[in-house]
mmCIF file of C-alpha atoms and ligand atoms in Angstrom:
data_model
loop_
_atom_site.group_PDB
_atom_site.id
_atom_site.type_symbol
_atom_site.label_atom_id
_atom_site.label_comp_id
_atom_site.label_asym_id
_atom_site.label_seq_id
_atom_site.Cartn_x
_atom_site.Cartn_y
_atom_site.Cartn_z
ATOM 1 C CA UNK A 1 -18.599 19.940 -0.959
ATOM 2 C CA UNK A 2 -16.598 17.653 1.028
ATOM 3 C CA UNK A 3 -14.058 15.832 -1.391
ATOM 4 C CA UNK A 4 -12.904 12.421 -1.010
ATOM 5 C CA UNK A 5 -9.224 13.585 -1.758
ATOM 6 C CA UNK A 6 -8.065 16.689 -3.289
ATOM 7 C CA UNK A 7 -4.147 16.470 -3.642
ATOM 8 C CA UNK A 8 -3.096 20.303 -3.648
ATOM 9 C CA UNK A 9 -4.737 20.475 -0.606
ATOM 10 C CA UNK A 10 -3.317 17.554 0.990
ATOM 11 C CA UNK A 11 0.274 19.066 -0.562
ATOM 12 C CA UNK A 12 -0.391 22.553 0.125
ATOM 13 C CA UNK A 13 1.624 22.700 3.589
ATOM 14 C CA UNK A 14 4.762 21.155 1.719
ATOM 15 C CA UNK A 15 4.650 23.695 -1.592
ATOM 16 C CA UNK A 16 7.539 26.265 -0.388
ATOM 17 C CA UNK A 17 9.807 23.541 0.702
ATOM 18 C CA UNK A 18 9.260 21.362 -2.458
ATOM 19 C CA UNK A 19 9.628 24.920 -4.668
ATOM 20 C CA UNK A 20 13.218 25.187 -2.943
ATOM 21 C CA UNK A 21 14.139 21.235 -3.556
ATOM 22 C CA UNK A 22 12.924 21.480 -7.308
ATOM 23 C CA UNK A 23 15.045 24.597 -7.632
ATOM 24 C CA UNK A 24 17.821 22.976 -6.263
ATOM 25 C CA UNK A 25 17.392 19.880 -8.497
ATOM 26 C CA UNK A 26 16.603 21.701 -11.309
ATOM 27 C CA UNK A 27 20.258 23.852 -10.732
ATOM 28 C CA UNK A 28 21.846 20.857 -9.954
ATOM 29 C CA UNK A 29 21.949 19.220 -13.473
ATOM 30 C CA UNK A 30 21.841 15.336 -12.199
ATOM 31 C CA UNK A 31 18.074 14.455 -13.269
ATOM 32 C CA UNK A 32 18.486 10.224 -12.526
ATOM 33 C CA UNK A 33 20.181 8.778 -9.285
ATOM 34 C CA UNK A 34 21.659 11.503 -7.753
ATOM 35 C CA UNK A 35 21.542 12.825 -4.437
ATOM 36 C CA UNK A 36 18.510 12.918 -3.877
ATOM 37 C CA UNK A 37 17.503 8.950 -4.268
ATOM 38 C CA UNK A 38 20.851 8.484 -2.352
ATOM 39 C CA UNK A 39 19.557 10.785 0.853
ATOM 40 C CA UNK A 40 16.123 9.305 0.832
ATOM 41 C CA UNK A 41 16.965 5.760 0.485
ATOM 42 C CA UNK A 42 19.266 6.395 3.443
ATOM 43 C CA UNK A 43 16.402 8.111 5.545
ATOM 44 C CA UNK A 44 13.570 5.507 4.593
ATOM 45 C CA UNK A 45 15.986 2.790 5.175
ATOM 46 C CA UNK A 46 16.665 4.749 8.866
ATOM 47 C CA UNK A 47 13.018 5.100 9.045
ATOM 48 C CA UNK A 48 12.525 1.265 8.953
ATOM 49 C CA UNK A 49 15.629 0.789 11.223
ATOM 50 C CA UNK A 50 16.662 -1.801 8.015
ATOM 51 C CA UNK A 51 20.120 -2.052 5.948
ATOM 52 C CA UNK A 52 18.747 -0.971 2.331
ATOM 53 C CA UNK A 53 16.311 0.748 0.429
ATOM 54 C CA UNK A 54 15.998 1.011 -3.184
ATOM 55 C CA UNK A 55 14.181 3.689 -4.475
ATOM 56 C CA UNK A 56 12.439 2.196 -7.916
ATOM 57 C CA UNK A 57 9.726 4.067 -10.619
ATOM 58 C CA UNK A 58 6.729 2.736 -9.020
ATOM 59 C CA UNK A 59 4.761 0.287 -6.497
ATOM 60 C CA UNK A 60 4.278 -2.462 -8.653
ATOM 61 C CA UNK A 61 7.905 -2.457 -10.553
ATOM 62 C CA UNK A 62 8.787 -2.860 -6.452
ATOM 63 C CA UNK A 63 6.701 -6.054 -6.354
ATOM 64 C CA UNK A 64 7.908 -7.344 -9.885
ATOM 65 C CA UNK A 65 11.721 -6.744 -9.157
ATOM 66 C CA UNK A 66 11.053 -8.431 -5.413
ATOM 67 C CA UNK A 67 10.067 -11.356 -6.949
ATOM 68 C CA UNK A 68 11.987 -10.937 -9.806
ATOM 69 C CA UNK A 69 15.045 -10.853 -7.365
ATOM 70 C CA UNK A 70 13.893 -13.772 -5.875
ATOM 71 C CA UNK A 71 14.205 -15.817 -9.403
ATOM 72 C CA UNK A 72 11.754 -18.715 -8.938
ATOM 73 C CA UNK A 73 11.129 -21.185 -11.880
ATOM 74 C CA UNK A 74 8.489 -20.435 -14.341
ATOM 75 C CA UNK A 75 5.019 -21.274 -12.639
ATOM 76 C CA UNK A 76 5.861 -21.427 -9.294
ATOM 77 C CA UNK A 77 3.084 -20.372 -7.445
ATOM 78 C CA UNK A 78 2.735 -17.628 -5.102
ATOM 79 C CA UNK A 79 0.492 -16.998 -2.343
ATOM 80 C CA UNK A 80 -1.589 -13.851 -2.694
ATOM 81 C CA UNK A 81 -4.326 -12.472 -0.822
ATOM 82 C CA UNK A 82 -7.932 -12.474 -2.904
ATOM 83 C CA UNK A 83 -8.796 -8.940 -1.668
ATOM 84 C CA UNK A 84 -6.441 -6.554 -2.645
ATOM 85 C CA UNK A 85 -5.807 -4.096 -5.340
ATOM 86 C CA UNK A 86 -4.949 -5.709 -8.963
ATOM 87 C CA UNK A 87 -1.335 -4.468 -9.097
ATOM 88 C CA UNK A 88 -0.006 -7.172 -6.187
ATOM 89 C CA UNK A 89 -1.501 -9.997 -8.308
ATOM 90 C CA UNK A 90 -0.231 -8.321 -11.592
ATOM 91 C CA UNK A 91 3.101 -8.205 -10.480
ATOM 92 C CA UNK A 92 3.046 -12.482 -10.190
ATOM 93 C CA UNK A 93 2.036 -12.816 -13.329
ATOM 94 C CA UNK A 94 4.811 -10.733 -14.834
ATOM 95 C CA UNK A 95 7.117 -12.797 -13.584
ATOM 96 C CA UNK A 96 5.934 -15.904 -14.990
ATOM 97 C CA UNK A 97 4.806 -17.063 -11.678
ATOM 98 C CA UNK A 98 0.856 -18.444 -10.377
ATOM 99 C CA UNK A 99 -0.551 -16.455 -8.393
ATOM 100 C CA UNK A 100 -3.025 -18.544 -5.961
ATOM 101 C CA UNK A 101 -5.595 -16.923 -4.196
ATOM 102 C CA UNK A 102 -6.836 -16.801 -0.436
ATOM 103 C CA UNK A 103 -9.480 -15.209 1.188
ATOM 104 C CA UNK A 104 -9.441 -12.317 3.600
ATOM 105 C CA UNK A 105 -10.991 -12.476 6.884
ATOM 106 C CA UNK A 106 -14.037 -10.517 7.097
ATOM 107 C CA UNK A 107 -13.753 -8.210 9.626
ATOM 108 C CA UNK A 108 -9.864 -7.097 8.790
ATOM 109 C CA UNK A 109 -10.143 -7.499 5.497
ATOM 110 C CA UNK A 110 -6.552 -8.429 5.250
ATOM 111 C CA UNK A 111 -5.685 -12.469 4.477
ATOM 112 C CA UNK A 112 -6.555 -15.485 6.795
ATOM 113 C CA UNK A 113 -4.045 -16.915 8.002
ATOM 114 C CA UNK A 114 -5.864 -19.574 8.689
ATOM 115 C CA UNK A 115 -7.154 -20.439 4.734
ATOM 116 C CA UNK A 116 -3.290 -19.946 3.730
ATOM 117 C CA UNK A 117 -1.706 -23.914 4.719
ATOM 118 C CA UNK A 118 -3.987 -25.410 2.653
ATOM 119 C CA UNK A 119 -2.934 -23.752 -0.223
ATOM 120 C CA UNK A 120 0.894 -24.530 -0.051
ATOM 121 C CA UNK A 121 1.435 -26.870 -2.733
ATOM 122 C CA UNK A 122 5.163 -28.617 -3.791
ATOM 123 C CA UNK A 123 5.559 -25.814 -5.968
ATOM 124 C CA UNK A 124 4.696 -22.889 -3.394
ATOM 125 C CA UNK A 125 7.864 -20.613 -3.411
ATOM 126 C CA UNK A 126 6.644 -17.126 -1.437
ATOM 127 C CA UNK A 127 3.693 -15.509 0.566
ATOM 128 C CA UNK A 128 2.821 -12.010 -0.894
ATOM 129 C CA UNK A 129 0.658 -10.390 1.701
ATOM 130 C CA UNK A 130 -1.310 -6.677 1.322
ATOM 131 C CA UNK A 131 -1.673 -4.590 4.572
ATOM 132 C CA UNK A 132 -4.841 -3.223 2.977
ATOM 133 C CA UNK A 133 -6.361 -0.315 4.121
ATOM 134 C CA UNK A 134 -3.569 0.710 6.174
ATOM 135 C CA UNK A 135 -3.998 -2.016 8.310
ATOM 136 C CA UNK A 136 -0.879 -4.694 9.060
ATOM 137 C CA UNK A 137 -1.728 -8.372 8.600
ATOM 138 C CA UNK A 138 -1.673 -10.546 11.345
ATOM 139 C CA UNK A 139 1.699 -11.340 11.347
ATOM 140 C CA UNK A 140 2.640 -14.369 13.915
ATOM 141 C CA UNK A 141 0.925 -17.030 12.082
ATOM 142 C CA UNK A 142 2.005 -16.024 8.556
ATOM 143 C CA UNK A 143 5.807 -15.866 9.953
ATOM 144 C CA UNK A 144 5.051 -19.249 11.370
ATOM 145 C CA UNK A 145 3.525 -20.671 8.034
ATOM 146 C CA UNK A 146 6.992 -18.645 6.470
ATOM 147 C CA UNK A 147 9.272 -20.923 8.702
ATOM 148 C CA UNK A 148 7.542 -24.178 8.409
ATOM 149 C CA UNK A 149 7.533 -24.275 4.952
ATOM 150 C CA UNK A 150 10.427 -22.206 3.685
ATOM 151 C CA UNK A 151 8.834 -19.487 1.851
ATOM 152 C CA UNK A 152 9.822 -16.082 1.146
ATOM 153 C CA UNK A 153 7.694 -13.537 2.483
ATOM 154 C CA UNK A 154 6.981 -10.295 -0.065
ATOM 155 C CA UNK A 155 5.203 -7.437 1.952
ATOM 156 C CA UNK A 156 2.786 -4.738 -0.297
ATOM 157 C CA UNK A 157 3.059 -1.636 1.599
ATOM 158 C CA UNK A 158 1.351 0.528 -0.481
ATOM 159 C CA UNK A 159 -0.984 1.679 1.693
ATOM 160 C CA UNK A 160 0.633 1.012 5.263
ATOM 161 C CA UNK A 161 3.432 3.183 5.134
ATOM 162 C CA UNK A 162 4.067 3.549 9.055
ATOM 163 C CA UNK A 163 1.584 1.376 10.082
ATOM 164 C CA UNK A 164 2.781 -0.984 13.076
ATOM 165 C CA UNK A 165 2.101 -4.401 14.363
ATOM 166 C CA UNK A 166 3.032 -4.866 18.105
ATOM 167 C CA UNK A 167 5.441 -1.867 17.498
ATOM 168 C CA UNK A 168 7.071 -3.201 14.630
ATOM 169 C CA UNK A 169 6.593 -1.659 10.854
ATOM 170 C CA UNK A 170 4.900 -3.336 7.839
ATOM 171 C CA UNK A 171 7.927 -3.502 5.577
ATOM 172 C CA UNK A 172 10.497 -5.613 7.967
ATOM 173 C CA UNK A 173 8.870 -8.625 8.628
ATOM 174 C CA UNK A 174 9.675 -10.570 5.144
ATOM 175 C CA UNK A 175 12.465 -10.830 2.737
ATOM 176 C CA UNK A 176 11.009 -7.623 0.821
ATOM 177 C CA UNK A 177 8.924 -4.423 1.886
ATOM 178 C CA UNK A 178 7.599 -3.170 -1.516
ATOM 179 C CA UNK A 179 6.303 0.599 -1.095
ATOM 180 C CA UNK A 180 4.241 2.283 -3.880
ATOM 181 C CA UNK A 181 4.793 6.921 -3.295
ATOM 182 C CA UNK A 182 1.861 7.239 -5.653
ATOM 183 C CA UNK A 183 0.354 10.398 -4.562
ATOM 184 C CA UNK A 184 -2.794 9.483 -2.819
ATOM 185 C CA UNK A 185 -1.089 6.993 -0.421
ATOM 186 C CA UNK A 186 -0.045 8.283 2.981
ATOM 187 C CA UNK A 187 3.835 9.202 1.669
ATOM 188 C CA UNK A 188 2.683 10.170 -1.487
ATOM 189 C CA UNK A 189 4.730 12.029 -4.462
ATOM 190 C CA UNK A 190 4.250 14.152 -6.979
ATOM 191 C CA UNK A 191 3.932 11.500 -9.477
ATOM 192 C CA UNK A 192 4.954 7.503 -9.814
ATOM 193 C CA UNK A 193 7.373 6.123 -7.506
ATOM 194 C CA UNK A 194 8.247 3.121 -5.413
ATOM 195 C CA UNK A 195 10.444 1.619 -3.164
ATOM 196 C CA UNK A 196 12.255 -1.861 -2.261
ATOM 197 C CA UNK A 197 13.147 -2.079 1.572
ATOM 198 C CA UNK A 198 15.644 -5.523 2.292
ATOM 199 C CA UNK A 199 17.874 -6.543 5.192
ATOM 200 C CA UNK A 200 19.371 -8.715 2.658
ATOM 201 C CA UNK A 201 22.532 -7.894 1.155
ATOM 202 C CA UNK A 202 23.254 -9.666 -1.939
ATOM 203 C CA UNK A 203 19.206 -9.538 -2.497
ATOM 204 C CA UNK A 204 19.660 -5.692 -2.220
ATOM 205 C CA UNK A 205 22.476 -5.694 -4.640
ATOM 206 C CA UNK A 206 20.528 -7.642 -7.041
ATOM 207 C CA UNK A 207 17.525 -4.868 -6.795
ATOM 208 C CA UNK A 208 19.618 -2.246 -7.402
ATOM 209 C CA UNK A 209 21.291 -4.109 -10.787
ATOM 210 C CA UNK A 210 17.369 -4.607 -11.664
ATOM 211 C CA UNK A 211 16.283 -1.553 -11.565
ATOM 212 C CA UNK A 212 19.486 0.086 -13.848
ATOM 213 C CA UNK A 213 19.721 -2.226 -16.916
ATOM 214 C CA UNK A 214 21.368 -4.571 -14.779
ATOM 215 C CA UNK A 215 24.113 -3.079 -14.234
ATOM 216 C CA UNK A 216 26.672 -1.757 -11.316
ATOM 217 C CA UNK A 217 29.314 0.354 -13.518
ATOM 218 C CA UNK A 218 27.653 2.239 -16.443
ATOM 219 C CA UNK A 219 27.808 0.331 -20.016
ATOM 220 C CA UNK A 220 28.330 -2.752 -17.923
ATOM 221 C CA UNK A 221 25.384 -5.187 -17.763
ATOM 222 C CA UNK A 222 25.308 -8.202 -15.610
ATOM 223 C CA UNK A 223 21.841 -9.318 -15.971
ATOM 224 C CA UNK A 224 18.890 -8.715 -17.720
ATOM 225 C CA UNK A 225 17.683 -5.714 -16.199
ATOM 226 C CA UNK A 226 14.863 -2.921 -16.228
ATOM 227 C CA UNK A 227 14.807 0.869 -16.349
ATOM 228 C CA UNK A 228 13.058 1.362 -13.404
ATOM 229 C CA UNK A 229 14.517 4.087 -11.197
ATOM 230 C CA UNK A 230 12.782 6.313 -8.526
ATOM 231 C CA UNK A 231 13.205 9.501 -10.544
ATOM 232 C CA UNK A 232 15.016 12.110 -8.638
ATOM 233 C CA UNK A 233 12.942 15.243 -8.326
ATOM 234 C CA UNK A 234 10.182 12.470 -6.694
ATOM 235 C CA UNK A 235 13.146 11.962 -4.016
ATOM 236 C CA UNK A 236 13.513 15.487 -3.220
ATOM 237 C CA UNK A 237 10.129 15.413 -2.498
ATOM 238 C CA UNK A 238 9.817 12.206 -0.498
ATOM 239 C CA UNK A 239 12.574 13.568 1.987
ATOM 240 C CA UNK A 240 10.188 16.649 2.861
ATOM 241 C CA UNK A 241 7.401 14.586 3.375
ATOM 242 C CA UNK A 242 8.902 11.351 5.454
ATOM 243 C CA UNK A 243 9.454 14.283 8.071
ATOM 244 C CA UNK A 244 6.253 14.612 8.592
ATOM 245 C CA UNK A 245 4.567 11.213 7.787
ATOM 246 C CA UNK A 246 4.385 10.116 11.209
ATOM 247 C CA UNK A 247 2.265 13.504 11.456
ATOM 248 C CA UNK A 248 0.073 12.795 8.621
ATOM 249 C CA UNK A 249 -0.941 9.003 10.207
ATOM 250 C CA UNK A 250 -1.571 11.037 13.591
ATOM 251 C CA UNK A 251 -3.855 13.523 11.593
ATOM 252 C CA UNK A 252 -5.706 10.197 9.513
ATOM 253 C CA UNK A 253 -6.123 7.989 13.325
ATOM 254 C CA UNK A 254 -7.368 11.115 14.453
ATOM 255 C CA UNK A 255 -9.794 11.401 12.054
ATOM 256 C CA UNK A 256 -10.826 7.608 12.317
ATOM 257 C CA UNK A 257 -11.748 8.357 15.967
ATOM 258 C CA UNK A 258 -14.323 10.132 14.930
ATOM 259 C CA UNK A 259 -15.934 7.891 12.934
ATOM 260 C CA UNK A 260 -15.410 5.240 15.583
ATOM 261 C CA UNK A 261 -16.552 7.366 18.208
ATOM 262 C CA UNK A 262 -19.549 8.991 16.458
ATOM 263 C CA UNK A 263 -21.147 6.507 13.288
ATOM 264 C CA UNK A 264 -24.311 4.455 14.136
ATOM 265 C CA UNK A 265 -24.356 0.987 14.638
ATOM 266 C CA UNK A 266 -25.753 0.140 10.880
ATOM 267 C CA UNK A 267 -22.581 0.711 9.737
ATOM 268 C CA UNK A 268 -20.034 -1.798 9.908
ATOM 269 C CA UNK A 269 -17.011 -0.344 10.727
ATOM 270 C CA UNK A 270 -13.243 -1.545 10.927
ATOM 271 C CA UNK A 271 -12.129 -3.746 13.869
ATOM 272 C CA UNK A 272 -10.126 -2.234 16.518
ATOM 273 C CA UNK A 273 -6.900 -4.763 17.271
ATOM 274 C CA UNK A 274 -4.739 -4.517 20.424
ATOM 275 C CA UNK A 275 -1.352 -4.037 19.319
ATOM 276 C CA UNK A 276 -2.572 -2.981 15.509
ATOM 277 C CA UNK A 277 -1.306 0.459 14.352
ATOM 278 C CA UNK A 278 -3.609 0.777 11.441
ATOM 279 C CA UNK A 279 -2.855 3.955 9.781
ATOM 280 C CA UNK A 280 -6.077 4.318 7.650
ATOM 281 C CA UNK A 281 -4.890 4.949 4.333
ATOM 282 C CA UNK A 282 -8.515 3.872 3.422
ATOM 283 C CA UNK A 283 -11.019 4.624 6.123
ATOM 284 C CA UNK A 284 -13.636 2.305 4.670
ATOM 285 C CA UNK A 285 -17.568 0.714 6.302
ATOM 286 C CA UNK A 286 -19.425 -1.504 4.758
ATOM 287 C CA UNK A 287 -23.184 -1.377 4.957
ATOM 288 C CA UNK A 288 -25.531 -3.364 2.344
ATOM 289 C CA UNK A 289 -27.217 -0.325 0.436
ATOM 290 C CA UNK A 290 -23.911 0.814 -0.277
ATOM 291 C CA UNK A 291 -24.653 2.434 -3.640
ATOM 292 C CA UNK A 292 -27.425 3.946 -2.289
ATOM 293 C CA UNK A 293 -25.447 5.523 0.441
ATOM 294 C CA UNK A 294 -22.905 6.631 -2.001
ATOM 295 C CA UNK A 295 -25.639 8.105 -3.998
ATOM 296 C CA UNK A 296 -27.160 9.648 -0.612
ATOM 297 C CA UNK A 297 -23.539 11.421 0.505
ATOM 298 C CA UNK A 298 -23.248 12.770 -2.893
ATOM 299 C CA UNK A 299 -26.488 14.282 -3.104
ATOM 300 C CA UNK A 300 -25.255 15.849 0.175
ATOM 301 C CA UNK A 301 -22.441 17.150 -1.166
ATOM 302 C CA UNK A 302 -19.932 14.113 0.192
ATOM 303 C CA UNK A 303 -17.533 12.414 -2.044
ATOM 304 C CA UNK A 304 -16.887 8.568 -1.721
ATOM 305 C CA UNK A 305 -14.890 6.292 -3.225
ATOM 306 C CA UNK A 306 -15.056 2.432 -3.513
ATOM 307 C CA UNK A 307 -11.770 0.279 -3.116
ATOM 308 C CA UNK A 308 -12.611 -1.890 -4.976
ATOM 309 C CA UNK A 309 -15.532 -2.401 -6.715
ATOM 310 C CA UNK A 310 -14.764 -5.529 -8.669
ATOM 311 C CA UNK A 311 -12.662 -7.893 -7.088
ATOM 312 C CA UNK A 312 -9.702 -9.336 -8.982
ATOM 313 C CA UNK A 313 -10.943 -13.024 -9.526
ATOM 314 C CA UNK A 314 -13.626 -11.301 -11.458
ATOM 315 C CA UNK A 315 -11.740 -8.751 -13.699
ATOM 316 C CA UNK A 316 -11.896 -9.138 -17.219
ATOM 317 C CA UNK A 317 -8.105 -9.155 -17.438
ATOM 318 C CA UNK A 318 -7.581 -12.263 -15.624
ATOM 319 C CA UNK A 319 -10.174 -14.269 -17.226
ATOM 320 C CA UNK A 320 -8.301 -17.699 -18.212
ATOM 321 C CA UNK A 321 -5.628 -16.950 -15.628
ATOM 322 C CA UNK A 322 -7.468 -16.696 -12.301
ATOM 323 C CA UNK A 323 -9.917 -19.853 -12.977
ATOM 324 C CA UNK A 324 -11.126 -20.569 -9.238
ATOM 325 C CA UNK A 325 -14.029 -18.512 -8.919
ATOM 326 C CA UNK A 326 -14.792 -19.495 -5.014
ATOM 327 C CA UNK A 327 -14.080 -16.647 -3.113
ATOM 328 C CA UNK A 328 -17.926 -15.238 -1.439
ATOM 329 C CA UNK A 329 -15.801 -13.393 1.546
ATOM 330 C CA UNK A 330 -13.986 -11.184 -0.986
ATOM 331 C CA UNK A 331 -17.179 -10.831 -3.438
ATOM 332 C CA UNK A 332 -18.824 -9.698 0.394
ATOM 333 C CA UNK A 333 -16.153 -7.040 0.515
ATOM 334 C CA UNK A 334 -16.562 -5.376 -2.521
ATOM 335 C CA UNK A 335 -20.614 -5.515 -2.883
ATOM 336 C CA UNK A 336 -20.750 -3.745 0.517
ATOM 337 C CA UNK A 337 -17.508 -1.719 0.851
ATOM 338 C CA UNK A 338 -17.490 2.534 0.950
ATOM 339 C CA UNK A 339 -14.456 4.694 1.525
ATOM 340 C CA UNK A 340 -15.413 7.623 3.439
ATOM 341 C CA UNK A 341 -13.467 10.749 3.140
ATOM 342 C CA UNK A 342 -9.948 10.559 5.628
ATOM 343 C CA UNK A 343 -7.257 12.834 4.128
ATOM 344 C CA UNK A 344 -4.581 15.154 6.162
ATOM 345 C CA UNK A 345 -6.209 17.906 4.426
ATOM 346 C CA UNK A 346 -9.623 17.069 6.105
ATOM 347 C CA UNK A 347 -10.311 18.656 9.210
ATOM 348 C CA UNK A 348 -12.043 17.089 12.417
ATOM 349 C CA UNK A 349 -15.136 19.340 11.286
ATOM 350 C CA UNK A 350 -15.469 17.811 7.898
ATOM 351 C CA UNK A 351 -15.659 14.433 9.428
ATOM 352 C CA UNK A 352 -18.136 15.461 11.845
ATOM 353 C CA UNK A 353 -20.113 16.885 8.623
ATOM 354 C CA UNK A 354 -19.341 13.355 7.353
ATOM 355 C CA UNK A 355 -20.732 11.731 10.672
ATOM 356 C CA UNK A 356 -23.980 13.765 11.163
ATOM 357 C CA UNK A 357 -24.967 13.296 7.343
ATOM 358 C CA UNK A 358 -24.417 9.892 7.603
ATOM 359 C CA UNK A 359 -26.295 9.185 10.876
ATOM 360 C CA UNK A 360 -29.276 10.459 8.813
ATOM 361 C CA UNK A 361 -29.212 7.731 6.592
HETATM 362 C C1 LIG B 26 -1.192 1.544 -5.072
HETATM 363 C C2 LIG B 26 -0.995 0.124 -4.896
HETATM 364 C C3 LIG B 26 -0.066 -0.617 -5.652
HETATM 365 C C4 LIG B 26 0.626 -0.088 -6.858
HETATM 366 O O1 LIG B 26 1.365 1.067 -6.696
HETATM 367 P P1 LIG B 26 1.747 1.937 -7.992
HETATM 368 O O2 LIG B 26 2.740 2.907 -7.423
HETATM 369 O O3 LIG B 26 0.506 2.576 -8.489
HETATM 370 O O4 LIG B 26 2.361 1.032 -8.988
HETATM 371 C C5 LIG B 26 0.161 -1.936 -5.318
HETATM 372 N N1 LIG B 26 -0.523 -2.532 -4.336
HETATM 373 C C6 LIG B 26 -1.449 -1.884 -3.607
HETATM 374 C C7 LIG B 26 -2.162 -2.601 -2.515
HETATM 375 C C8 LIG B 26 -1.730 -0.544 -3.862
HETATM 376 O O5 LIG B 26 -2.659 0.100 -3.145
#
């Protein structure tokens, strides 16, 4: 069987030196902000060549304190792309803000720049773009659409840690990079974790009051804050594996080569962008007997997944809040989408198991 994922695998090379880091932190006694947070906000704010990091308990508690940060008026409206995992929209909505939906372009699945400008209303306060897949957005006309009409620019990184366009990493381009560590993506953790990346100092400041109960000095509260702090054994962890994330995206654009190189035509694979370092979190095709497919690779002992199969507009949880229902290129996407196995665990022979079962199809 060829798994879609399998996380002890994918963690196996890192057990010994996270066994020594949990020791450590276990002998240590300081369980919540200690060193640990401190040392890897220092290296992934290194990493990013930016002023501040603040490690925080999740992915989407980075997007809600971003915008939280940001402190726009009840129902300001946000611009979000329609194609992307629930938690970037959910993270609008819990800060009393509208989110307002725009299609992705169909062959990068990430937003059109081109459908956002005629979505900026009066009361349009920030763009919140997803680099989905692992692949950055295209980032000249958004920055131009950012400068023309003021808006604050929130960047989801949760599945393009590392991933560069023309040489510079998703993450630096806005007011906010907003990382998720859950394990699957491509610096994963042992469990939930997150992280705010800023250039911005008093906007950093006001993250890392957020995040604490609002506070700077213990018993001390400035604002109304959250308890949402990156927990500190997940740091330990983080600093192994940010050595050797730039490894890990090698291993997955390896991988993608082969698909590239060796699926059929039927098979509608991702584009391939000059000056796009896509880092394939999600190695995904689209082809339109995708269940079928799925159901074919499984009977051949191939795992899939599908990301995602319902797309957000559609979710029961946002009827009455998302009430345009227009959106054909994202209901496209996730009729005919299927994520095909890509992990560092995976070796070039299990993709080439991948490729010459799928050929068959
Ligand atoms: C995983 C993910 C999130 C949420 O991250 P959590 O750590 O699970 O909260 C947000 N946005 C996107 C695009 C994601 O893939």
């Amino acid at each position: 069987m060829i798994e879609y994922e399998n996380l002890g695998e994918l963690n196996k090379p890192f057990f010994e030196e996270y066994k020594i880091s949990f020791e450590k932190t276990l002998n240590s006694g300081w369980y919540i902000l200690g060193e640990n947070v401190k040392r890897f906000e220092e290296e992934f704010s290194a990493y990013h060549q930016l002023k501040y990091c603040i490690g925080v308990a999740s992915g989407l508690d980075a997007l809600v304190l971003s915008l939280k940060a940001l402190n726009y008026e009840k129902d300001s409206e946000v611009i979000v792309p329609s194609n992307t995992y629930i938690a970037t929209i959910l993270s609008i909505l819990h800060c009393g803000l509208k989110p307002v939906l725009v299609e992705p372009e169909l062959e990068t699945y990430n937003i059109d720049p081109k459908k956002i400008e005629e979505k900026i209303s009066a009361k349009t306060k920030a763009i919140m773009i997803v680099h989905l897949y692992g692949k950055p957005c295209d980032m000249r006309p958004i920055l131009a659409l950012k400068e023309k009409y003021h808006l604050a620019l929130v960047e989801d990184c949760a599945q393009s840690h590392g991933a560069k366009y023309f040489g510079r990493l998703t993450g630096t381009f806005g007011e906010f990079g907003a990382f998720s560590f859950y394990p699957t993506k491509n610096l994963g953790a042992l469990g939930d974790a997150g992280a705010v990346l800023t250039d911005d100092t008093a906007l950093s400041k006001l993250i890392n009051r957020l995040r604490n109960y609002g506070s700077d000095v213990k018993y001390y509260n400035e604002i109304v804050g959250y308890n949402s702090r990156l927990h500190e054994m997940q740091a330990g962890f983080l600093s192994i594996k940010l050595k050797h994330l730039d490894e890990i995206n090698t291993h997955k654009r390896k991988l993608a080569k082969i698909y590239f190189d060796n699926l059929k035509e039927d098979f509608i694979k991702p584009v391939v962008e000059e000056n796009v370092f896509d880092v394939f979190h999600i190695f995904n095709i689209r082809h339109s007997k995708r269940g079928e497919l799925k159901n074919y690779l499984l009977k051949n002992e191939i795992k899939t997944e599908i990301h995602y199969p319902v797309p957000p507009h559609k979710q029961k949880a946002m009827a009455g809040i998302i009430s345009e229902k227009d959106f054909p290129i994202s209901e496209e996407i996730h009729a005919t989408t299927l994520s095909l196995p890509i992990s560092f665990y995976h070796t070039e022979d299990d993709i080439f198991k991948v490729v010459e079962v799928m050929n068959k199809f």
